[in-house]
Amino acid sequence: MTKSLKLSDVLGLGFMTFAFYLGAGNIIFPPLAGFLAGEHLSFAMLGFLVTAVGLPLITIIAVAKAGDGWAGMTRLLPAGVATTLAVAIYIIIGPAFAAPRTGLVAYEMGLKPFLGEAGQLGLMVYTIFFFGLAMLVSLNQGKLMDAIGKYLTPVLIVLLLALAAGVMIAPQGSMPDASGDYVNSPFIKGMLEGYNTMDTLASLMFGALIVDLLRQKGITDYRSQFKYLVIAGSISAIGLSVVYVSLFQLGNTAFGVVSEASNGGAIVSAYVLSLFGKPGLFILAGIITLACFTTAVGLISACADFFHNLTGMAYRKLVLILGVICAIVANVGLSQLISLSIPVLVAIYPVAVALVLVTFLKERFARPALTYRLVLTIAFLFGCLDGLGAAGLKMDAFSFLPLFDKGLAWLMPTLLACVAGMLLRRDDEVAAEAA
């Protein structure tokens, strides 16, 4: 007999997925993009939604379609390549960048406005407490849906709706002029900004984690897992879209509240203070802390679950190890962490997108194993060129490549490799024709 989830469990699963996604980058990047986009807000926002909502949702669906999480998506790749790629993505989205960033943003925007400049000691104490609490919640994997989806997320949603309503009803400033790349190519710039949320990479992790959680709930058949993964992804996509639109609008009506855009966190803090007064800082602190905390729990849990399956090491021990590493890395500071992460993300994102693409097109490939290797290799090589350019290296020799100046040199070669894979014929067809 096929088991099914109660409505409350389905909603809890969707809210948990939404909370896992909604973290540091999701809150600090949209307001800055909205401010810089100026009169080109619509195009910039649309581009951002493509990579920050559309791609993560498609990735979750790809994980569901492949079945068996990461193993299902990469079964046509050599085992060593699949494992190396998985380890790289889990380290990037976990202890190296995304997870530590949650603690840093929670400190900068959730606590610092009340304490002022507390120095390195204050950051160290906060990150120890923050990741210590995240480890405690992550230790009991079976309770994640209840802890995050049914209790913490509803509180977060209420706080976010209060902020969104305030932005829409009582805008506090005026629209700034478009600046930087938003003047001539707002859509593509918005797309590239969507990379910074890291949510497409996170989808590869969260999809596998949700499959494991569904198994613990007794949902073991492919059809049911596919259905609930798609529902969870759709709920999170709707929620993220509402948040992003309101935060873009916030940034786009912030001129006068702030005179220049240094970072999204500063824009949000100043705007909330203008909109709600000092009590608004408590609303902001609640939003930031809950959003970052739930994402930290999701990232630590997903990484621990992956490395447990890979190495056999106890899940709880891995939670403790990863939590400690996150606390240590967080102490490098927010600006340094973001500047280090951007070239890495620009290089690795094309591989993740290519993997999703070939997962959907697999049935159209006459020789899928060969096509998988071809497409992912090309995406990786050209993604590395974009990553080196994002790191500030001179790459003028490659300026002839289509979209290279936009940071999308990987796109056309990857699509062409997919087309080539669909045009290849099976070995038996070639042999028959030769006979």
JSON list of N, CA and C in Angstrom, two decimals, residues 264-304:
[
{"chain": "A", "resi": 264, "resn": "GLY", "atom": "N", "xyz": [23.38, 45.39, 0.07]},
{"chain": "A", "resi": 264, "resn": "GLY", "atom": "CA", "xyz": [21.95, 45.21, 0.27]},
{"chain": "A", "resi": 264, "resn": "GLY", "atom": "C", "xyz": [21.53, 45.25, 1.71]},
{"chain": "A", "resi": 265, "resn": "GLY", "atom": "N", "xyz": [22.41, 44.77, 2.58]},
{"chain": "A", "resi": 265, "resn": "GLY", "atom": "CA", "xyz": [22.09, 44.78, 4.00]},
{"chain": "A", "resi": 265, "resn": "GLY", "atom": "C", "xyz": [21.89, 46.19, 4.55]},
{"chain": "A", "resi": 266, "resn": "ALA", "atom": "N", "xyz": [22.77, 47.10, 4.13]},
{"chain": "A", "resi": 266, "resn": "ALA", "atom": "CA", "xyz": [22.66, 48.49, 4.59]},
{"chain": "A", "resi": 266, "resn": "ALA", "atom": "C", "xyz": [21.38, 49.13, 4.06]},
{"chain": "A", "resi": 267, "resn": "ILE", "atom": "N", "xyz": [20.98, 48.80, 2.83]},
{"chain": "A", "resi": 267, "resn": "ILE", "atom": "CA", "xyz": [19.76, 49.36, 2.26]},
{"chain": "A", "resi": 267, "resn": "ILE", "atom": "C", "xyz": [18.54, 48.89, 3.05]},
{"chain": "A", "resi": 268, "resn": "VAL", "atom": "N", "xyz": [18.47, 47.59, 3.32]},
{"chain": "A", "resi": 268, "resn": "VAL", "atom": "CA", "xyz": [17.33, 47.04, 4.06]},
{"chain": "A", "resi": 268, "resn": "VAL", "atom": "C", "xyz": [17.25, 47.63, 5.46]},
{"chain": "A", "resi": 269, "resn": "SER", "atom": "N", "xyz": [18.38, 47.72, 6.15]},
{"chain": "A", "resi": 269, "resn": "SER", "atom": "CA", "xyz": [18.39, 48.25, 7.52]},
{"chain": "A", "resi": 269, "resn": "SER", "atom": "C", "xyz": [17.89, 49.68, 7.56]},
{"chain": "A", "resi": 270, "resn": "ALA", "atom": "N", "xyz": [18.40, 50.53, 6.64]},
{"chain": "A", "resi": 270, "resn": "ALA", "atom": "CA", "xyz": [17.98, 51.93, 6.61]},
{"chain": "A", "resi": 270, "resn": "ALA", "atom": "C", "xyz": [16.51, 52.05, 6.24]},
{"chain": "A", "resi": 271, "resn": "TYR", "atom": "N", "xyz": [16.05, 51.24, 5.34]},
{"chain": "A", "resi": 271, "resn": "TYR", "atom": "CA", "xyz": [14.66, 51.31, 4.88]},
{"chain": "A", "resi": 271, "resn": "TYR", "atom": "C", "xyz": [13.69, 50.90, 5.99]},
{"chain": "A", "resi": 272, "resn": "VAL", "atom": "N", "xyz": [14.02, 49.81, 6.66]},
{"chain": "A", "resi": 272, "resn": "VAL", "atom": "CA", "xyz": [13.15, 49.33, 7.75]},
{"chain": "A", "resi": 272, "resn": "VAL", "atom": "C", "xyz": [13.11, 50.34, 8.89]},
{"chain": "A", "resi": 273, "resn": "LEU", "atom": "N", "xyz": [14.23, 50.97, 9.18]},
{"chain": "A", "resi": 273, "resn": "LEU", "atom": "CA", "xyz": [14.26, 51.99, 10.22]},
{"chain": "A", "resi": 273, "resn": "LEU", "atom": "C", "xyz": [13.38, 53.18, 9.85]},
{"chain": "A", "resi": 274, "resn": "SER", "atom": "N", "xyz": [13.41, 53.56, 8.56]},
{"chain": "A", "resi": 274, "resn": "SER", "atom": "CA", "xyz": [12.57, 54.67, 8.09]},
{"chain": "A", "resi": 274, "resn": "SER", "atom": "C", "xyz": [11.09, 54.28, 8.09]},
{"chain": "A", "resi": 275, "resn": "LEU", "atom": "N", "xyz": [10.79, 53.05, 7.75]},
{"chain": "A", "resi": 275, "resn": "LEU", "atom": "CA", "xyz": [9.41, 52.59, 7.59]},
{"chain": "A", "resi": 275, "resn": "LEU", "atom": "C", "xyz": [8.73, 52.33, 8.93]},
{"chain": "A", "resi": 276, "resn": "PHE", "atom": "N", "xyz": [9.41, 51.65, 9.82]},
{"chain": "A", "resi": 276, "resn": "PHE", "atom": "CA", "xyz": [8.79, 51.23, 11.08]},
{"chain": "A", "resi": 276, "resn": "PHE", "atom": "C", "xyz": [9.37, 51.91, 12.31]},
{"chain": "A", "resi": 277, "resn": "GLY", "atom": "N", "xyz": [10.42, 52.71, 12.13]},
{"chain": "A", "resi": 277, "resn": "GLY", "atom": "CA", "xyz": [11.09, 53.30, 13.28]},
{"chain": "A", "resi": 277, "resn": "GLY", "atom": "C", "xyz": [11.94, 52.25, 13.99]},
{"chain": "A", "resi": 278, "resn": "LYS", "atom": "N", "xyz": [12.35, 52.54, 15.21]},
{"chain": "A", "resi": 278, "resn": "LYS", "atom": "CA", "xyz": [13.21, 51.60, 15.93]},
{"chain": "A", "resi": 278, "resn": "LYS", "atom": "C", "xyz": [12.58, 50.22, 16.15]},
{"chain": "A", "resi": 279, "resn": "PRO", "atom": "N", "xyz": [11.25, 50.14, 16.37]},
{"chain": "A", "resi": 279, "resn": "PRO", "atom": "CA", "xyz": [10.65, 48.79, 16.47]},
{"chain": "A", "resi": 279, "resn": "PRO", "atom": "C", "xyz": [10.87, 47.94, 15.22]},
{"chain": "A", "resi": 280, "resn": "GLY", "atom": "N", "xyz": [11.05, 48.62, 14.08]},
{"chain": "A", "resi": 280, "resn": "GLY", "atom": "CA", "xyz": [11.28, 47.88, 12.85]},
{"chain": "A", "resi": 280, "resn": "GLY", "atom": "C", "xyz": [12.57, 47.09, 12.86]},
{"chain": "A", "resi": 281, "resn": "LEU", "atom": "N", "xyz": [13.55, 47.56, 13.64]},
{"chain": "A", "resi": 281, "resn": "LEU", "atom": "CA", "xyz": [14.81, 46.83, 13.73]},
{"chain": "A", "resi": 281, "resn": "LEU", "atom": "C", "xyz": [14.60, 45.45, 14.34]},
{"chain": "A", "resi": 282, "resn": "PHE", "atom": "N", "xyz": [13.61, 45.33, 15.23]},
{"chain": "A", "resi": 282, "resn": "PHE", "atom": "CA", "xyz": [13.31, 44.02, 15.81]},
{"chain": "A", "resi": 282, "resn": "PHE", "atom": "C", "xyz": [12.67, 43.10, 14.75]},
{"chain": "A", "resi": 283, "resn": "ILE", "atom": "N", "xyz": [11.80, 43.69, 13.90]},
{"chain": "A", "resi": 283, "resn": "ILE", "atom": "CA", "xyz": [11.22, 42.90, 12.81]},
{"chain": "A", "resi": 283, "resn": "ILE", "atom": "C", "xyz": [12.33, 42.40, 11.88]},
{"chain": "A", "resi": 284, "resn": "LEU", "atom": "N", "xyz": [13.23, 43.33, 11.53]},
{"chain": "A", "resi": 284, "resn": "LEU", "atom": "CA", "xyz": [14.33, 42.96, 10.64]},
{"chain": "A", "resi": 284, "resn": "LEU", "atom": "C", "xyz": [15.23, 41.90, 11.27]},
{"chain": "A", "resi": 285, "resn": "ALA", "atom": "N", "xyz": [15.53, 42.09, 12.54]},
{"chain": "A", "resi": 285, "resn": "ALA", "atom": "CA", "xyz": [16.38, 41.12, 13.24]},
{"chain": "A", "resi": 285, "resn": "ALA", "atom": "C", "xyz": [15.72, 39.74, 13.24]},
{"chain": "A", "resi": 286, "resn": "GLY", "atom": "N", "xyz": [14.41, 39.71, 13.44]},
{"chain": "A", "resi": 286, "resn": "GLY", "atom": "CA", "xyz": [13.69, 38.43, 13.43]},
{"chain": "A", "resi": 286, "resn": "GLY", "atom": "C", "xyz": [13.73, 37.78, 12.06]},
{"chain": "A", "resi": 287, "resn": "ILE", "atom": "N", "xyz": [13.49, 38.58, 11.00]},
{"chain": "A", "resi": 287, "resn": "ILE", "atom": "CA", "xyz": [13.52, 38.03, 9.64]},
{"chain": "A", "resi": 287, "resn": "ILE", "atom": "C", "xyz": [14.89, 37.47, 9.30]},
{"chain": "A", "resi": 288, "resn": "ILE", "atom": "N", "xyz": [15.91, 38.30, 9.52]},
{"chain": "A", "resi": 288, "resn": "ILE", "atom": "CA", "xyz": [17.27, 37.90, 9.14]},
{"chain": "A", "resi": 288, "resn": "ILE", "atom": "C", "xyz": [17.72, 36.68, 9.93]},
{"chain": "A", "resi": 289, "resn": "THR", "atom": "N", "xyz": [17.52, 36.71, 11.23]},
{"chain": "A", "resi": 289, "resn": "THR", "atom": "CA", "xyz": [18.01, 35.62, 12.07]},
{"chain": "A", "resi": 289, "resn": "THR", "atom": "C", "xyz": [17.32, 34.31, 11.75]},
{"chain": "A", "resi": 290, "resn": "LEU", "atom": "N", "xyz": [15.98, 34.34, 11.60]},
{"chain": "A", "resi": 290, "resn": "LEU", "atom": "CA", "xyz": [15.25, 33.12, 11.28]},
{"chain": "A", "resi": 290, "resn": "LEU", "atom": "C", "xyz": [15.61, 32.60, 9.88]},
{"chain": "A", "resi": 291, "resn": "ALA", "atom": "N", "xyz": [15.68, 33.52, 8.91]},
{"chain": "A", "resi": 291, "resn": "ALA", "atom": "CA", "xyz": [15.99, 33.11, 7.54]},
{"chain": "A", "resi": 291, "resn": "ALA", "atom": "C", "xyz": [17.38, 32.47, 7.47]},
{"chain": "A", "resi": 292, "resn": "CYS", "atom": "N", "xyz": [18.34, 33.11, 8.08]},
{"chain": "A", "resi": 292, "resn": "CYS", "atom": "CA", "xyz": [19.71, 32.59, 8.04]},
{"chain": "A", "resi": 292, "resn": "CYS", "atom": "C", "xyz": [19.84, 31.30, 8.85]},
{"chain": "A", "resi": 293, "resn": "PHE", "atom": "N", "xyz": [19.13, 31.24, 9.98]},
{"chain": "A", "resi": 293, "resn": "PHE", "atom": "CA", "xyz": [19.23, 30.06, 10.83]},
{"chain": "A", "resi": 293, "resn": "PHE", "atom": "C", "xyz": [18.65, 28.83, 10.14]},
{"chain": "A", "resi": 294, "resn": "THR", "atom": "N", "xyz": [17.46, 28.97, 9.55]},
{"chain": "A", "resi": 294, "resn": "THR", "atom": "CA", "xyz": [16.84, 27.81, 8.90]},
{"chain": "A", "resi": 294, "resn": "THR", "atom": "C", "xyz": [17.67, 27.33, 7.71]},
{"chain": "A", "resi": 295, "resn": "THR", "atom": "N", "xyz": [18.29, 28.27, 6.99]},
{"chain": "A", "resi": 295, "resn": "THR", "atom": "CA", "xyz": [19.15, 27.87, 5.88]},
{"chain": "A", "resi": 295, "resn": "THR", "atom": "C", "xyz": [20.40, 27.18, 6.38]},
{"chain": "A", "resi": 296, "resn": "ALA", "atom": "N", "xyz": [20.98, 27.68, 7.47]},
{"chain": "A", "resi": 296, "resn": "ALA", "atom": "CA", "xyz": [22.16, 27.03, 8.05]},
{"chain": "A", "resi": 296, "resn": "ALA", "atom": "C", "xyz": [21.85, 25.59, 8.45]},
{"chain": "A", "resi": 297, "resn": "VAL", "atom": "N", "xyz": [20.69, 25.39, 9.05]},
{"chain": "A", "resi": 297, "resn": "VAL", "atom": "CA", "xyz": [20.27, 24.03, 9.44]},
{"chain": "A", "resi": 297, "resn": "VAL", "atom": "C", "xyz": [20.14, 23.15, 8.20]},
{"chain": "A", "resi": 298, "resn": "GLY", "atom": "N", "xyz": [19.49, 23.67, 7.15]},
{"chain": "A", "resi": 298, "resn": "GLY", "atom": "CA", "xyz": [19.32, 22.90, 5.92]},
{"chain": "A", "resi": 298, "resn": "GLY", "atom": "C", "xyz": [20.64, 22.53, 5.28]},
{"chain": "A", "resi": 299, "resn": "LEU", "atom": "N", "xyz": [21.58, 23.48, 5.22]},
{"chain": "A", "resi": 299, "resn": "LEU", "atom": "CA", "xyz": [22.87, 23.23, 4.58]},
{"chain": "A", "resi": 299, "resn": "LEU", "atom": "C", "xyz": [23.71, 22.24, 5.39]},
{"chain": "A", "resi": 300, "resn": "ILE", "atom": "N", "xyz": [23.76, 22.42, 6.69]},
{"chain": "A", "resi": 300, "resn": "ILE", "atom": "CA", "xyz": [24.52, 21.50, 7.54]},
{"chain": "A", "resi": 300, "resn": "ILE", "atom": "C", "xyz": [23.94, 20.09, 7.46]},
{"chain": "A", "resi": 301, "resn": "SER", "atom": "N", "xyz": [22.61, 19.99, 7.51]},
{"chain": "A", "resi": 301, "resn": "SER", "atom": "CA", "xyz": [21.95, 18.68, 7.45]},
{"chain": "A", "resi": 301, "resn": "SER", "atom": "C", "xyz": [22.21, 17.99, 6.12]},
{"chain": "A", "resi": 302, "resn": "ALA", "atom": "N", "xyz": [22.06, 18.77, 5.02]},
{"chain": "A", "resi": 302, "resn": "ALA", "atom": "CA", "xyz": [22.25, 18.18, 3.69]},
{"chain": "A", "resi": 302, "resn": "ALA", "atom": "C", "xyz": [23.69, 17.72, 3.49]},
{"chain": "A", "resi": 303, "resn": "CYS", "atom": "N", "xyz": [24.65, 18.53, 3.92]},
{"chain": "A", "resi": 303, "resn": "CYS", "atom": "CA", "xyz": [26.06, 18.15, 3.79]},
{"chain": "A", "resi": 303, "resn": "CYS", "atom": "C", "xyz": [26.38, 16.92, 4.63]},
{"chain": "A", "resi": 304, "resn": "ALA", "atom": "N", "xyz": [25.89, 16.92, 5.86]},
{"chain": "A", "resi": 304, "resn": "ALA", "atom": "CA", "xyz": [26.14, 15.78, 6.74]},
{"chain": "A", "resi": 304, "resn": "ALA", "atom": "C", "xyz": [25.52, 14.51, 6.18]}
]
